[in-house]
PDB file of C-alpha atoms in Angstrom:
ATOM      1  CA  GLN A   2       3.102  14.391   0.197  1.00  0.00           C
ATOM      2  CA  LEU A   3       1.130  11.238   0.944  1.00  0.00           C
ATOM      3  CA  VAL A   4      -1.986  11.210   3.106  1.00  0.00           C
ATOM      4  CA  GLU A   5      -3.738   7.980   4.079  1.00  0.00           C
ATOM      5  CA  SER A   6      -7.342   7.575   5.132  1.00  0.00           C
ATOM      6  CA  GLY A   7      -9.884   4.835   5.632  1.00  0.00           C
ATOM      7  CA  GLY A   8      -8.513   2.977   8.614  1.00  0.00           C
ATOM      8  CA  GLY A   9     -10.676   1.878  11.514  1.00  0.00           C
ATOM      9  CA  SER A  10     -11.929  -1.045  13.536  1.00  0.00           C
ATOM     10  CA  VAL A  11     -13.664  -3.997  11.946  1.00  0.00           C
ATOM     11  CA  GLN A  12     -14.647  -7.481  12.981  1.00  0.00           C
ATOM     12  CA  ALA A  13     -12.811 -10.486  11.638  1.00  0.00           C
ATOM     13  CA  GLY A  14     -14.099 -11.361   8.190  1.00  0.00           C
ATOM     14  CA  GLY A  15     -14.982  -7.768   7.449  1.00  0.00           C
ATOM     15  CA  SER A  16     -13.629  -5.338   4.873  1.00  0.00           C
ATOM     16  CA  LEU A  17     -11.966  -1.947   4.779  1.00  0.00           C
ATOM     17  CA  ARG A  18     -10.739   0.258   1.959  1.00  0.00           C
ATOM     18  CA  LEU A  19      -7.687   2.410   2.508  1.00  0.00           C
ATOM     19  CA  SER A  20      -6.989   5.456   0.372  1.00  0.00           C
ATOM     20  CA  CYS A  21      -3.820   7.454  -0.173  1.00  0.00           C
ATOM     21  CA  ALA A  22      -3.803  10.897  -1.753  1.00  0.00           C
ATOM     22  CA  ALA A  23      -0.546  11.924  -3.399  1.00  0.00           C
ATOM     23  CA  SER A  24       0.432  15.498  -4.110  1.00  0.00           C
ATOM     24  CA  GLY A  25       3.535  17.329  -5.253  1.00  0.00           C
ATOM     25  CA  SER A  26       5.898  15.965  -7.920  1.00  0.00           C
ATOM     26  CA  THR A  27       3.775  12.913  -8.654  1.00  0.00           C
ATOM     27  CA  TRP A  28       5.102  12.596 -12.223  1.00  0.00           C
ATOM     28  CA  THR A  29       8.371  11.336 -10.737  1.00  0.00           C
ATOM     29  CA  ILE A  30       6.642   8.412  -8.998  1.00  0.00           C
ATOM     30  CA  TYR A  31       6.702   5.023 -10.731  1.00  0.00           C
ATOM     31  CA  CYS A  32       5.846   2.682  -7.878  1.00  0.00           C
ATOM     32  CA  MET A  33       3.481   3.050  -4.963  1.00  0.00           C
ATOM     33  CA  GLY A  34       2.824   0.620  -2.194  1.00  0.00           C
ATOM     34  CA  TRP A  35       1.204  -0.216   1.098  1.00  0.00           C
ATOM     35  CA  PHE A  36       3.189  -1.313   4.110  1.00  0.00           C
ATOM     36  CA  ARG A  37       2.113  -2.199   7.610  1.00  0.00           C
ATOM     37  CA  GLN A  38       3.689  -2.316  11.004  1.00  0.00           C
ATOM     38  CA  ALA A  39       2.324  -4.033  14.073  1.00  0.00           C
ATOM     39  CA  PRO A  40       3.589  -3.205  17.571  1.00  0.00           C
ATOM     40  CA  GLY A  41       6.952  -4.819  18.193  1.00  0.00           C
ATOM     41  CA  LYS A  42       7.309  -5.951  14.595  1.00  0.00           C
ATOM     42  CA  GLU A  43       9.212  -4.689  11.593  1.00  0.00           C
ATOM     43  CA  ARG A  44       7.481  -2.785   8.842  1.00  0.00           C
ATOM     44  CA  GLU A  45       6.496  -5.162   6.048  1.00  0.00           C
ATOM     45  CA  GLY A  46       5.368  -4.788   2.487  1.00  0.00           C
ATOM     46  CA  VAL A  47       1.734  -5.615   1.820  1.00  0.00           C
ATOM     47  CA  ALA A  48       1.155  -4.687  -1.815  1.00  0.00           C
ATOM     48  CA  GLN A  49       2.826  -2.579  -4.492  1.00  0.00           C
ATOM     49  CA  ILE A  50       1.812  -1.316  -7.897  1.00  0.00           C
ATOM     50  CA  ASN A  51       3.692   0.088 -10.865  1.00  0.00           C
ATOM     51  CA  ARG A  52       1.945   3.182 -12.103  1.00  0.00           C
ATOM     52  CA  GLY A  53       0.685   3.382 -15.662  1.00  0.00           C
ATOM     53  CA  THR A  54       1.708   0.777 -18.216  1.00  0.00           C
ATOM     54  CA  GLY A  55       5.034  -0.767 -18.991  1.00  0.00           C
ATOM     55  CA  LEU A  56       7.121  -3.883 -19.146  1.00  0.00           C
ATOM     56  CA  HIS A  57       7.133  -4.541 -15.419  1.00  0.00           C
ATOM     57  CA  SER A  58       4.569  -6.615 -13.578  1.00  0.00           C
ATOM     58  CA  LYS A  59       1.778  -4.357 -12.533  1.00  0.00           C
ATOM     59  CA  THR A  60       1.172  -5.514  -8.958  1.00  0.00           C
ATOM     60  CA  SER A  61       2.794  -7.627  -6.285  1.00  0.00           C
ATOM     61  CA  TYR A  62       1.500  -8.880  -2.938  1.00  0.00           C
ATOM     62  CA  ALA A  63       2.743 -10.403   0.256  1.00  0.00           C
ATOM     63  CA  ASP A  64       1.777 -14.067   0.490  1.00  0.00           C
ATOM     64  CA  SER A  65      -0.212 -13.380   3.644  1.00  0.00           C
ATOM     65  CA  VAL A  66      -2.658 -11.098   1.814  1.00  0.00           C
ATOM     66  CA  LYS A  67      -2.886 -12.670  -1.648  1.00  0.00           C
ATOM     67  CA  GLY A  68      -6.477 -13.294  -2.614  1.00  0.00           C
ATOM     68  CA  ARG A  69      -7.782 -11.017   0.155  1.00  0.00           C
ATOM     69  CA  PHE A  70      -6.262  -7.595  -0.582  1.00  0.00           C
ATOM     70  CA  THR A  71      -6.314  -5.675  -3.845  1.00  0.00           C
ATOM     71  CA  ILE A  72      -4.142  -2.661  -4.627  1.00  0.00           C
ATOM     72  CA  SER A  73      -5.273  -0.200  -7.273  1.00  0.00           C
ATOM     73  CA  GLU A  74      -4.610   3.327  -8.405  1.00  0.00           C
ATOM     74  CA  ASP A  75      -6.313   6.218 -10.119  1.00  0.00           C
ATOM     75  CA  SER A  76      -3.469   8.048 -11.816  1.00  0.00           C
ATOM     76  CA  ALA A  77      -5.698  10.889 -12.969  1.00  0.00           C
ATOM     77  CA  LYS A  78      -6.607  11.653  -9.352  1.00  0.00           C
ATOM     78  CA  ASN A  79      -3.205  10.690  -7.905  1.00  0.00           C
ATOM     79  CA  MET A  80      -4.928   8.223  -5.606  1.00  0.00           C
ATOM     80  CA  LEU A  81      -3.828   4.819  -4.337  1.00  0.00           C
ATOM     81  CA  TYR A  82      -6.218   2.306  -2.796  1.00  0.00           C
ATOM     82  CA  LEU A  83      -6.051  -0.910  -0.829  1.00  0.00           C
ATOM     83  CA  GLN A  84      -9.215  -2.971  -0.694  1.00  0.00           C
ATOM     84  CA  MET A  85      -8.941  -5.363   2.225  1.00  0.00           C
ATOM     85  CA  ASN A  86     -11.411  -8.229   2.437  1.00  0.00           C
ATOM     86  CA  THR A  87     -11.757 -11.150   4.806  1.00  0.00           C
ATOM     87  CA  LEU A  88      -9.728  -9.322   7.407  1.00  0.00           C
ATOM     88  CA  GLU A  89      -8.039 -11.336  10.132  1.00  0.00           C
ATOM     89  CA  PRO A  90      -6.789 -10.305  13.585  1.00  0.00           C
ATOM     90  CA  GLU A  91      -3.260 -10.746  12.220  1.00  0.00           C
ATOM     91  CA  ASP A  92      -3.930  -7.838   9.839  1.00  0.00           C
ATOM     92  CA  THR A  93      -4.072  -5.422  12.777  1.00  0.00           C
ATOM     93  CA  ALA A  94      -1.372  -2.816  12.237  1.00  0.00           C
ATOM     94  CA  THR A  95      -0.648   0.728  11.211  1.00  0.00           C
ATOM     95  CA  TYR A  96      -0.812   0.884   7.441  1.00  0.00           C
ATOM     96  CA  PHE A  97       1.434   3.231   5.501  1.00  0.00           C
ATOM     97  CA  CYS A  98       1.337   4.483   1.938  1.00  0.00           C
ATOM     98  CA  ALA A  99       4.731   4.852   0.254  1.00  0.00           C
ATOM     99  CA  ALA A 100       6.099   5.999  -3.098  1.00  0.00           C
ATOM    100  CA  SER A 101       9.278   5.482  -5.072  1.00  0.00           C
ATOM    101  CA  GLY A 102      10.867   6.886  -8.215  1.00  0.00           C
ATOM    102  CA  GLY A 103      11.877   3.390  -9.309  1.00  0.00           C
ATOM    103  CA  TYR A 104       9.776   0.544 -10.624  1.00  0.00           C
ATOM    104  CA  CYS A 105       8.816  -2.339  -8.355  1.00  0.00           C
ATOM    105  CA  PRO A 106       8.626  -5.546 -10.425  1.00  0.00           C
ATOM    106  CA  TYR A 107       8.540  -7.492  -7.162  1.00  0.00           C
ATOM    107  CA  LEU A 108       7.659  -6.648  -3.554  1.00  0.00           C
ATOM    108  CA  LYS A 109      10.395  -4.254  -2.503  1.00  0.00           C
ATOM    109  CA  SER A 110      11.570  -3.501   1.033  1.00  0.00           C
ATOM    110  CA  PRO A 111      10.697  -0.295   2.899  1.00  0.00           C
ATOM    111  CA  SER A 112      14.214   1.049   2.323  1.00  0.00           C
ATOM    112  CA  SER A 113      13.409   1.344  -1.402  1.00  0.00           C
ATOM    113  CA  PHE A 114      10.728   3.950  -0.721  1.00  0.00           C
ATOM    114  CA  PRO A 115      11.789   7.509   0.111  1.00  0.00           C
ATOM    115  CA  TYR A 116       8.296   8.971   0.473  1.00  0.00           C
ATOM    116  CA  TRP A 117       5.867   7.992   3.239  1.00  0.00           C
ATOM    117  CA  GLY A 118       2.508   8.912   4.630  1.00  0.00           C
ATOM    118  CA  GLN A 119       1.773   9.284   8.318  1.00  0.00           C
ATOM    119  CA  GLY A 120      -0.075   5.973   8.608  1.00  0.00           C
ATOM    120  CA  THR A 121      -3.606   4.881   9.411  1.00  0.00           C
ATOM    121  CA  GLN A 122      -4.598   2.333  12.046  1.00  0.00           C
ATOM    122  CA  VAL A 123      -6.434  -0.849  11.155  1.00  0.00           C
ATOM    123  CA  THR A 124      -7.756  -2.965  14.021  1.00  0.00           C
ATOM    124  CA  VAL A 125      -9.390  -6.333  13.449  1.00  0.00           C
TER     125      VAL A 125
END
């Protein structure tokens, strides 16, 4: 189970931090990510992270958020975070936490993620 929190309304240029609490069979999860979906648009990948250490690249980001958003995790607490800085109106969307049993050496599509949270709204 994935539960997001931390969404809200913020002025352009502001910051928000999203959190995602994972529970259940978390030892089977190797990649976690954040996606977003604006009204009338397809769901898109924002940032993904490979859990723990390994040969794969640790994080990947959509070009539109590079340098502004940072994905991180606390494996001991089974938590995923998305620090969003310098927010823009174009960042307005419902943000979803997702998890996959496979690694994500690059930004993978939503279809690669079988587990999803309910979403949290971000309005800029």
